[in-house]
Coordinates of C-alpha atoms and ligand atoms in Angstrom, one line a residue:
M12 CA -31.0 8.7 -29.0
K13 CA -30.1 5.4 -27.8
Q14 CA -26.7 4.5 -28.9
Y15 CA -23.3 2.5 -28.5
L16 CA -20.2 3.4 -29.0
P17 CA -19.8 1.6 -32.7
N18 CA -16.5 -0.2 -31.8
P19 CA -17.2 -3.7 -32.5
V20 CA -16.3 -4.8 -28.9
N21 CA -18.9 -2.5 -27.8
E22 CA -21.5 -4.7 -29.9
L23 CA -19.9 -7.7 -28.5
M24 CA -20.3 -6.9 -25.1
K25 CA -23.7 -5.7 -25.5
A26 CA -24.3 -9.6 -27.2
S27 CA -22.8 -11.2 -24.5
Y28 CA -24.5 -9.1 -21.8
T29 CA -28.1 -9.7 -23.4
G30 CA -27.4 -12.8 -24.0
Q31 CA -28.3 -12.2 -27.7
L32 CA -25.7 -14.8 -28.8
S33 CA -25.0 -17.9 -27.3
R34 CA -21.1 -18.2 -25.8
R35 CA -20.1 -20.0 -28.8
D36 CA -20.9 -17.6 -31.3
V37 CA -19.7 -14.7 -28.5
M38 CA -15.9 -16.8 -28.7
K39 CA -16.0 -17.1 -32.3
R40 CA -16.2 -13.5 -32.7
G41 CA -13.8 -12.3 -30.6
G42 CA -11.4 -15.1 -32.2
A43 CA -12.6 -13.2 -34.9
L44 CA -11.9 -9.7 -33.9
G45 CA -8.3 -11.0 -32.4
L46 CA -9.7 -9.7 -29.1
S47 CA -6.9 -10.9 -26.1
A48 CA -7.8 -14.0 -23.4
T49 CA -8.5 -10.9 -21.2
V50 CA -10.4 -9.0 -22.6
M51 CA -13.0 -12.6 -24.2
G52 CA -12.5 -13.5 -20.3
T53 CA -14.4 -10.3 -19.3
I54 CA -16.7 -10.4 -22.2
L55 CA -17.2 -13.8 -21.3
A56 CA -17.7 -13.3 -17.7
S57 CA -20.6 -10.5 -18.3
H58 CA -22.7 -13.7 -21.1
N59 CA -26.5 -13.8 -20.1
A60 CA -27.2 -17.3 -20.7
A61 CA -30.6 -16.9 -19.1
A62 CA -31.5 -13.7 -21.5
Q63 CA -33.8 -15.1 -23.4
D64 CA -35.9 -17.6 -20.3
A65 CA -35.5 -14.6 -18.2
S66 CA -38.5 -13.9 -15.5
P67 CA -40.0 -10.8 -16.1
E68 CA -38.6 -10.2 -12.1
A69 CA -35.6 -11.0 -13.1
S70 CA -35.5 -7.4 -15.7
P71 CA -38.2 -4.7 -14.4
A72 CA -36.4 -1.9 -16.8
A73 CA -39.2 -1.9 -19.2
A74 CA -41.9 -2.2 -16.6
Q75 CA -41.1 1.6 -15.2
P76 CA -43.5 3.8 -15.0
A77 CA -42.9 6.8 -17.6
G78 CA -43.5 9.5 -15.0
W79 CA -40.3 8.7 -12.9
S80 CA -40.0 11.4 -9.9
I81 CA -37.6 13.6 -11.9
V82 CA -38.1 17.6 -10.8
V83 CA -35.8 19.7 -13.1
P84 CA -33.7 22.4 -11.3
E85 CA -34.0 26.2 -12.3
G86 CA -32.4 28.3 -13.6
L87 CA -30.5 26.1 -16.7
P88 CA -28.9 27.8 -19.5
D89 CA -30.4 27.7 -23.2
L90 CA -28.5 25.3 -25.1
A91 CA -30.2 25.5 -28.4
G92 CA -28.2 24.1 -31.4
A93 CA -25.4 22.6 -28.5
T94 CA -25.5 18.4 -29.4
I95 CA -23.7 16.7 -26.2
S96 CA -23.2 12.6 -25.7
A97 CA -23.2 11.1 -22.4
M98 CA -21.7 7.9 -21.3
L99 CA -24.4 6.8 -18.6
E100 CA -25.2 3.4 -17.1
P101 CA -25.4 0.3 -19.5
D102 CA -28.3 -1.4 -20.9
G103 CA -30.5 -2.5 -17.8
P104 CA -32.4 -1.5 -15.4
L105 CA -31.1 1.9 -14.6
A106 CA -30.8 2.8 -18.4
A107 CA -34.3 4.3 -18.3
F108 CA -33.9 6.4 -15.8
D109 CA -30.4 8.1 -17.6
Q110 CA -32.6 8.3 -20.8
A111 CA -35.7 10.3 -19.0
S112 CA -32.8 12.7 -17.1
C113 CA -30.8 12.8 -20.3
D114 CA -34.4 13.7 -22.2
M115 CA -35.4 16.4 -19.4
F116 CA -32.4 18.2 -19.8
A117 CA -32.6 18.5 -23.6
E118 CA -36.8 19.5 -23.5
A119 CA -35.5 22.4 -20.7
T120 CA -32.2 23.8 -22.6
G121 CA -32.5 22.5 -25.9
A122 CA -29.4 20.9 -26.1
T123 CA -29.3 17.9 -28.3
V124 CA -28.1 14.7 -25.3
N125 CA -27.0 11.7 -26.8
Y126 CA -27.2 8.9 -24.5
I127 CA -24.3 6.5 -25.0
M128 CA -25.0 3.2 -22.7
G129 CA -21.5 2.7 -21.2
P130 CA -19.7 -1.2 -21.5
P131 CA -21.0 -3.4 -19.4
T132 CA -17.8 -4.5 -19.1
D133 CA -14.1 -3.0 -19.8
R134 CA -15.7 0.3 -19.8
L135 CA -13.2 2.0 -18.0
V136 CA -11.0 0.3 -21.4
V137 CA -13.2 2.1 -23.6
M138 CA -12.8 5.4 -21.8
Q139 CA -9.2 5.4 -21.9
Q140 CA -9.1 4.4 -25.5
T141 CA -11.4 7.7 -26.2
M142 CA -9.4 9.6 -24.1
A143 CA -6.2 8.4 -25.1
A144 CA -7.3 9.4 -29.0
E145 CA -8.3 12.6 -27.9
S146 CA -11.8 12.0 -29.1
S147 CA -15.1 14.0 -28.4
D148 CA -17.3 11.0 -29.3
I149 CA -17.6 11.7 -25.1
D150 CA -18.5 14.6 -23.9
V151 CA -19.9 14.4 -20.3
A152 CA -19.4 10.7 -19.0
M153 CA -20.2 8.6 -15.6
I154 CA -16.7 7.9 -13.9
D155 CA -16.1 5.1 -11.1
V156 CA -14.9 6.4 -8.0
I157 CA -11.3 4.4 -8.7
W158 CA -11.1 6.3 -11.8
P159 CA -10.3 10.0 -10.8
G160 CA -6.5 9.6 -11.3
I161 CA -6.7 7.7 -14.5
F162 CA -9.0 10.6 -15.9
A163 CA -6.9 14.0 -14.2
A164 CA -5.4 14.5 -17.4
H165 CA -8.0 14.3 -20.0
A166 CA -10.4 16.3 -17.2
V167 CA -11.8 19.3 -17.2
D168 CA -12.3 21.1 -13.9
L169 CA -15.5 20.8 -12.5
S170 CA -14.6 22.9 -9.2
D171 CA -16.5 26.1 -10.5
Q172 CA -19.5 24.1 -11.0
V173 CA -19.9 23.1 -7.6
G174 CA -21.5 26.1 -6.0
E175 CA -23.9 25.9 -2.8
V176 CA -24.1 21.7 -3.1
E177 CA -22.1 20.3 0.1
F178 CA -21.4 16.7 -1.2
F179 CA -19.8 14.9 1.2
E180 CA -16.1 15.5 1.7
R181 CA -14.6 12.5 1.5
I182 CA -15.8 12.1 -1.7
Q183 CA -15.3 15.8 -3.3
E184 CA -11.3 14.9 -1.9
N185 CA -11.4 11.1 -3.7
N186 CA -12.2 13.2 -6.9
T187 CA -9.5 15.9 -6.6
V188 CA -6.3 15.2 -8.1
D189 CA -3.7 18.1 -7.9
G190 CA -6.3 20.4 -6.7
M191 CA -8.6 19.6 -9.8
L192 CA -12.5 18.4 -9.5
V193 CA -11.7 15.7 -11.4
G194 CA -16.0 14.5 -11.1
L195 CA -18.9 15.6 -9.6
P196 CA -19.8 13.1 -7.5
Y197 CA -23.1 11.8 -8.4
F198 CA -24.2 8.9 -6.5
T199 CA -22.0 7.1 -3.6
D200 CA -22.2 3.0 -3.1
A201 CA -21.5 1.0 -0.5
G202 CA -21.4 -3.0 -0.5
L203 CA -24.5 -4.7 1.6
L204 CA -26.6 -8.2 2.7
Y205 CA -29.5 -9.1 1.2
Y206 CA -31.1 -11.4 3.1
R207 CA -34.3 -13.9 3.0
T208 CA -36.5 -12.8 6.4
D209 CA -39.3 -15.9 5.5
L210 CA -36.5 -18.2 5.1
L211 CA -34.5 -17.0 8.1
E212 CA -37.5 -17.6 10.5
K213 CA -38.6 -21.2 9.1
Y214 CA -34.6 -22.3 9.8
G215 CA -35.3 -20.7 13.0
F216 CA -32.7 -18.1 12.6
E217 CA -33.1 -14.8 15.0
G218 CA -31.6 -12.4 13.1
P219 CA -29.0 -11.9 10.1
P220 CA -25.2 -13.1 10.0
T221 CA -22.4 -11.6 12.2
T222 CA -19.8 -13.1 11.1
W223 CA -18.6 -14.6 7.7
Q224 CA -18.6 -17.8 9.1
E225 CA -22.4 -17.5 10.4
L226 CA -23.2 -16.7 7.3
T227 CA -21.6 -19.8 5.8
D228 CA -23.7 -22.4 8.8
M229 CA -26.4 -20.6 8.1
A230 CA -26.5 -20.9 4.6
T231 CA -25.9 -24.2 4.6
T232 CA -28.8 -25.1 6.6
I233 CA -31.2 -23.6 4.5
V234 CA -29.4 -25.4 1.2
E235 CA -29.4 -28.7 2.7
G236 CA -33.7 -27.7 3.5
E237 CA -34.7 -25.8 0.2
A238 CA -32.7 -28.2 -2.3
A239 CA -35.0 -30.9 -2.5
A240 CA -38.0 -28.5 -3.4
N241 CA -36.1 -26.2 -5.5
T242 CA -32.5 -27.7 -7.2
A243 CA -31.9 -23.7 -8.6
F244 CA -32.0 -22.7 -4.8
T245 CA -28.3 -21.3 -3.5
G246 CA -27.5 -20.0 -0.1
F247 CA -25.1 -16.7 -0.7
T248 CA -25.0 -15.2 -4.1
F249 CA -22.2 -12.3 -5.0
Q250 CA -20.2 -11.0 -8.0
G251 CA -17.4 -13.5 -8.0
G252 CA -16.5 -12.7 -11.8
A253 CA -13.2 -11.7 -12.8
Y254 CA -13.9 -8.0 -12.9
E255 CA -13.7 -4.6 -11.1
G256 CA -17.1 -6.3 -8.8
L257 CA -15.0 -9.1 -7.7
T258 CA -11.8 -6.8 -5.9
C259 CA -15.0 -5.1 -4.1
N260 CA -16.1 -8.4 -3.2
A261 CA -13.2 -9.5 -2.1
L262 CA -11.3 -6.4 -0.4
E263 CA -14.7 -6.9 2.2
W264 CA -13.4 -10.4 2.6
Q265 CA -10.1 -9.5 3.8
Y266 CA -10.8 -6.1 5.3
S267 CA -13.9 -7.6 7.5
N268 CA -10.9 -10.2 8.8
G269 CA -8.5 -8.0 9.8
G270 CA -6.6 -8.5 6.5
G271 CA -5.8 -4.5 5.2
S272 CA -7.1 -2.7 2.1
I273 CA -4.5 -4.7 -0.7
I274 CA -2.1 -1.9 -0.6
E275 CA -2.7 0.5 2.0
P276 CA -3.4 4.9 2.1
D277 CA 0.5 5.6 2.3
G278 CA 1.2 2.9 -0.5
T279 CA 2.5 0.0 1.4
V280 CA 1.3 -3.8 0.2
S281 CA 0.0 -5.2 2.6
M282 CA -2.0 -8.1 0.9
N283 CA 0.7 -11.0 2.0
N284 CA -1.1 -11.6 5.6
D285 CA -2.4 -14.4 7.3
Q286 CA -5.8 -12.8 7.8
A287 CA -6.1 -12.2 4.0
K288 CA -5.5 -15.2 2.7
A289 CA -8.0 -17.3 5.7
A290 CA -10.6 -14.6 4.2
L291 CA -9.6 -15.9 0.2
E292 CA -9.9 -19.6 2.1
L293 CA -13.3 -19.2 3.2
A294 CA -15.0 -17.6 0.0
A295 CA -13.0 -20.4 -1.8
S296 CA -14.9 -22.9 0.2
W297 CA -18.1 -21.2 -0.7
V298 CA -18.3 -22.2 -4.0
G299 CA -19.9 -25.0 -5.3
T300 CA -21.3 -25.1 -1.5
I301 CA -23.1 -22.5 -0.4
S302 CA -23.0 -20.8 -3.8
P303 CA -23.4 -22.0 -7.2
E304 CA -20.0 -22.8 -9.1
A305 CA -21.3 -20.2 -11.4
V306 CA -20.7 -17.8 -9.2
T307 CA -17.7 -17.4 -10.9
G308 CA -18.6 -15.8 -13.2
Y309 CA -21.1 -13.7 -11.8
M310 CA -21.4 -9.8 -12.5
E311 CA -23.7 -8.0 -10.2
E312 CA -27.1 -8.5 -12.5
D313 CA -26.3 -12.1 -12.3
A314 CA -25.9 -12.2 -8.7
R315 CA -29.4 -10.6 -8.7
A316 CA -31.5 -12.7 -11.5
V317 CA -30.9 -15.6 -9.2
W318 CA -31.7 -13.3 -5.6
Q319 CA -34.8 -11.8 -7.5
G320 CA -35.9 -15.2 -8.8
G321 CA -36.4 -16.2 -4.9
N322 CA -33.5 -18.4 -5.7
A323 CA -30.8 -17.8 -3.1
A324 CA -31.2 -17.1 0.7
F325 CA -28.5 -14.4 0.7
M326 CA -27.0 -11.9 -1.3
R327 CA -24.4 -9.0 -1.8
N328 CA -25.1 -6.2 -3.6
W329 CA -25.0 -2.3 -4.1
P330 CA -27.9 -0.7 -3.3
Y331 CA -29.6 -0.6 -6.7
A332 CA -31.1 -4.2 -6.1
Y333 CA -33.1 -2.9 -2.8
S334 CA -35.7 -0.7 -5.1
L335 CA -35.8 -3.8 -7.3
S336 CA -35.9 -6.1 -5.1
A337 CA -38.9 -4.3 -3.3
A338 CA -40.5 -3.6 -6.7
S339 CA -44.2 -4.3 -6.9
D340 CA -43.7 -7.1 -9.3
S341 CA -41.1 -8.3 -7.5
V342 CA -41.2 -12.4 -6.1
I343 CA -39.5 -11.6 -2.7
R344 CA -40.8 -8.0 -2.1
D345 CA -42.4 -8.8 1.3
V346 CA -39.7 -11.6 2.6
F347 CA -36.3 -9.8 2.8
A348 CA -34.3 -7.2 4.3
I349 CA -31.0 -5.7 4.2
T350 CA -28.1 -4.8 6.5
Q351 CA -24.3 -4.4 6.8
L352 CA -22.2 -7.3 5.5
P353 CA -21.0 -9.9 8.0
M354 CA -17.8 -9.9 9.3
G355 CA -14.6 -12.1 9.7
D356 CA -13.0 -13.6 13.1
G357 CA -9.7 -13.0 12.9
E358 CA -7.6 -9.7 14.6
G359 CA -9.0 -6.5 13.8
A360 CA -12.2 -8.3 12.8
T361 CA -14.4 -5.0 11.9
H362 CA -17.7 -4.8 9.3
A363 CA -16.9 -3.4 5.7
A364 CA -18.5 -2.2 2.8
T365 CA -16.3 -1.4 -0.2
L366 CA -17.0 2.3 -1.0
G367 CA -18.2 2.9 -4.7
G368 CA -20.3 5.6 -6.9
W369 CA -19.8 7.4 -10.0
Q370 CA -19.0 10.8 -10.7
M371 CA -20.0 13.3 -13.5
F372 CA -17.3 14.1 -16.0
V373 CA -16.0 16.5 -18.7
S374 CA -13.9 15.8 -21.5
R375 CA -11.1 18.0 -22.0
Y376 CA -11.6 17.2 -25.7
S377 CA -15.3 17.7 -25.6
E378 CA -16.0 20.8 -28.3
N379 CA -19.1 21.5 -26.3
Q380 CA -17.7 22.0 -22.6
D381 CA -20.2 25.2 -21.6
A382 CA -22.8 22.1 -22.2
A383 CA -21.0 19.2 -21.2
K384 CA -20.5 21.5 -17.7
A385 CA -24.2 22.6 -17.3
F386 CA -24.7 19.4 -18.0
A387 CA -22.8 17.6 -15.0
K388 CA -23.9 20.2 -12.9
Y389 CA -28.2 18.8 -13.4
M390 CA -27.2 15.1 -13.2
V391 CA -25.5 15.7 -9.6
S392 CA -28.3 18.5 -8.6
P393 CA -30.3 18.1 -5.2
E394 CA -33.1 17.4 -7.3
L395 CA -31.7 14.6 -9.9
Q396 CA -30.3 13.1 -6.8
K397 CA -33.3 13.2 -5.0
A398 CA -35.1 11.4 -7.9
R399 CA -32.7 8.4 -8.3
A400 CA -32.5 7.8 -4.8
I401 CA -36.2 7.3 -4.7
E402 CA -36.2 5.2 -7.9
R403 CA -33.4 3.5 -8.0
A404 CA -32.2 3.8 -4.8
A405 CA -29.3 5.8 -5.3
L406 CA -26.7 6.9 -2.5
P407 CA -27.1 10.7 -2.4
T408 CA -23.5 12.4 -2.4
I409 CA -25.6 15.0 -0.4
G410 CA -25.5 15.0 3.5
S411 CA -28.8 16.7 3.9
L412 CA -30.5 14.1 1.2
Y413 CA -30.7 11.8 3.8
E414 CA -32.9 13.6 5.9
D415 CA -35.6 13.9 3.3
E416 CA -38.4 12.4 4.3
D417 CA -39.8 11.0 0.4
I418 CA -36.2 9.6 0.0
L419 CA -36.8 7.9 3.9
A420 CA -40.0 6.5 2.7
A421 CA -38.7 4.8 -0.3
N422 CA -35.8 3.6 1.4
P423 CA -35.4 3.5 5.6
Y424 CA -32.2 1.8 5.4
F425 CA -31.2 5.1 4.2
E426 CA -31.2 6.3 8.1
T427 CA -29.6 3.4 10.3
L428 CA -26.5 3.1 7.6
F429 CA -25.9 6.8 7.6
D430 CA -22.4 6.2 8.9
V431 CA -21.3 3.5 6.3
F432 CA -22.3 5.5 3.5
E433 CA -20.9 8.7 4.5
S434 CA -17.5 8.0 5.7
G435 CA -17.5 4.4 7.2
S436 CA -17.1 2.4 4.0
V437 CA -13.2 1.2 2.6
A438 CA -11.8 2.3 -0.5
R439 CA -10.1 0.6 -2.7
P440 CA -6.4 1.6 -3.5
S441 CA -7.3 4.1 -5.8
T442 CA -5.4 7.1 -4.2
P443 CA -2.3 5.3 -4.0
T444 CA -2.5 3.7 -7.5
A445 CA -3.2 6.7 -9.0
D446 CA -3.0 5.9 -12.9
L447 CA -2.0 2.8 -12.3
Y448 CA -5.4 1.4 -10.5
G449 CA -6.3 -0.5 -13.9
E450 CA -3.6 -2.9 -13.2
A451 CA -3.5 -3.5 -9.5
S452 CA -7.2 -3.8 -9.5
L453 CA -6.8 -6.7 -12.8
E454 CA -3.8 -7.9 -10.8
Y455 CA -5.8 -9.0 -7.9
F456 CA -9.4 -9.8 -9.1
S457 CA -7.1 -12.2 -11.7
A458 CA -5.4 -14.1 -8.8
V459 CA -8.4 -13.7 -6.1
S460 CA -10.6 -15.4 -9.6
E461 CA -7.9 -18.4 -9.5
I462 CA -7.9 -18.9 -5.9
L463 CA -12.1 -19.0 -6.4
T464 CA -12.0 -21.6 -9.2
G465 CA -9.6 -23.1 -7.6
S466 CA -6.7 -23.2 -10.0
A467 CA -4.5 -21.4 -7.7
E468 CA -3.8 -22.6 -3.9
V469 CA -4.0 -19.3 -1.7
D470 CA -0.7 -19.3 -0.2
S471 CA 1.7 -19.3 -2.9
R472 CA -0.5 -17.5 -5.2
V473 CA -0.9 -14.1 -2.8
E474 CA 2.5 -13.9 -2.4
D475 CA 2.9 -13.6 -6.1
L476 CA 0.6 -11.1 -6.2
A477 CA 2.0 -9.1 -3.8
A478 CA 5.0 -9.1 -5.4
S479 CA 2.8 -8.0 -8.6
L480 CA 1.8 -5.3 -6.4
E481 CA 5.0 -4.3 -5.5
D482 CA 6.1 -3.9 -9.2
I483 CA 3.1 -1.6 -9.5
M484 CA 3.4 0.3 -7.3
A485 CA 7.6 1.1 -8.3
D486 CA 5.9 2.4 -11.3
V487 CA 3.6 4.8 -9.8
Ligands
LIG516 C1 -20.7 -0.4 -9.1 C2 -19.8 0.4 -7.9 C3 -18.5 0.9 -8.4 C4 -18.1 -0.1 -8.7 C5 -18.5 -1.2 -9.4 C6 -18.0 -2.9 -9.9 O1 -21.2 0.2 -9.9 O2 -20.4 2.3 -7.7 O3 -17.3 1.8 -7.9 O4 -16.4 -0.2 -9.1 O5 -19.8 -2.0 -9.1 O6 -18.7 -3.4 -10.6

């Protein structure tokens, strides 16, 4: 039942992401398809050169138990004869869980559910194209927390599906556009710092770093000490590729240094300031020192592969990496911990975690809206959220689940970081940019990428970026 959108770009993305094709072949095929440099850049950013020789620890999806802890909620409707297609997680460590969720819904309702794996890159573009064509190929989709403004015009209002469930207010508000609930909150996300407890101890550090400068210094010491025995060893791994993940990482660097949130909630472009520039400058200094040069192409799974292979002292990633790092087949399972990300030391410095997360969206072009709505509601139900929290460390969007003993046993840090998860994270500027968020983020991560790779100088590049963001805001 697994299927990708029958689209040559998706196929190429998949081949690149899974390492089925060499970089050269990906470029050749992209050229033949006439893809733009930007699209090719994003596809290549996800290229998994290590796929063929990846250790089993780096991709434990296949090793997951078949049973999962999914409990099917009661009272699902009879949907015999209905067929829906749901675009969910990409191929990777979360796919098996999504497949099981679809299968169990199908079994309980009689509906046929096609699981379409989301493309790992350019998912937004694929969704935009599908919706612009008013295509019924996708009935339900996971949409990113930054997309409600983009897809409001194509959505079915889901306010009548909320029922008794008390979702986090902030996310429900985020997902409401002109009074319409564009997505049901499925799971939330926040950037976290993963660190190696054994290495901190070995080098005499008492605890994880609280500032980015401390992280830089600690990583430098650890890399110096480890490099002789392990040439693959690196200090800090993060999402430095030119894609949405870099927007999330860089927002954390600059916001935590008192450098604002790119475009403020009232629409003011605040990008051009010294604290943001200083934060980007420090990040650029990591590339090729405490981080590998290749980090400028890393997405989540690339960063995790290095970390999970035991080859990094620190990693910035989302909570999903916790369950995988702690899995029984993980080489680092007993020697890591997580905490909040470090902060800067500029004026107004504060810890910052970018708000991430995914929502269930139903397309107004769906020819099976009732089944699609029932599926969306099922996916965000407390039962499914609980299973996903236990199995995949997904952060629930329902407050009471943070008191659930089984969830806390699997994820003890859910308790200590509750405030961050509930309301304390920093939002990307998707509300003020509305349906132009994609353009604004593209401008931002492209500029940051040029700064990281050293092809642009911070001051002038940030000034140009601020000017482009002003232009975008003039069109909102
Ligand atoms: C995670 C977050 C999402 C974010 C993405 C960036 O999936 O949940 O909000 O946009 O990472 O790569």
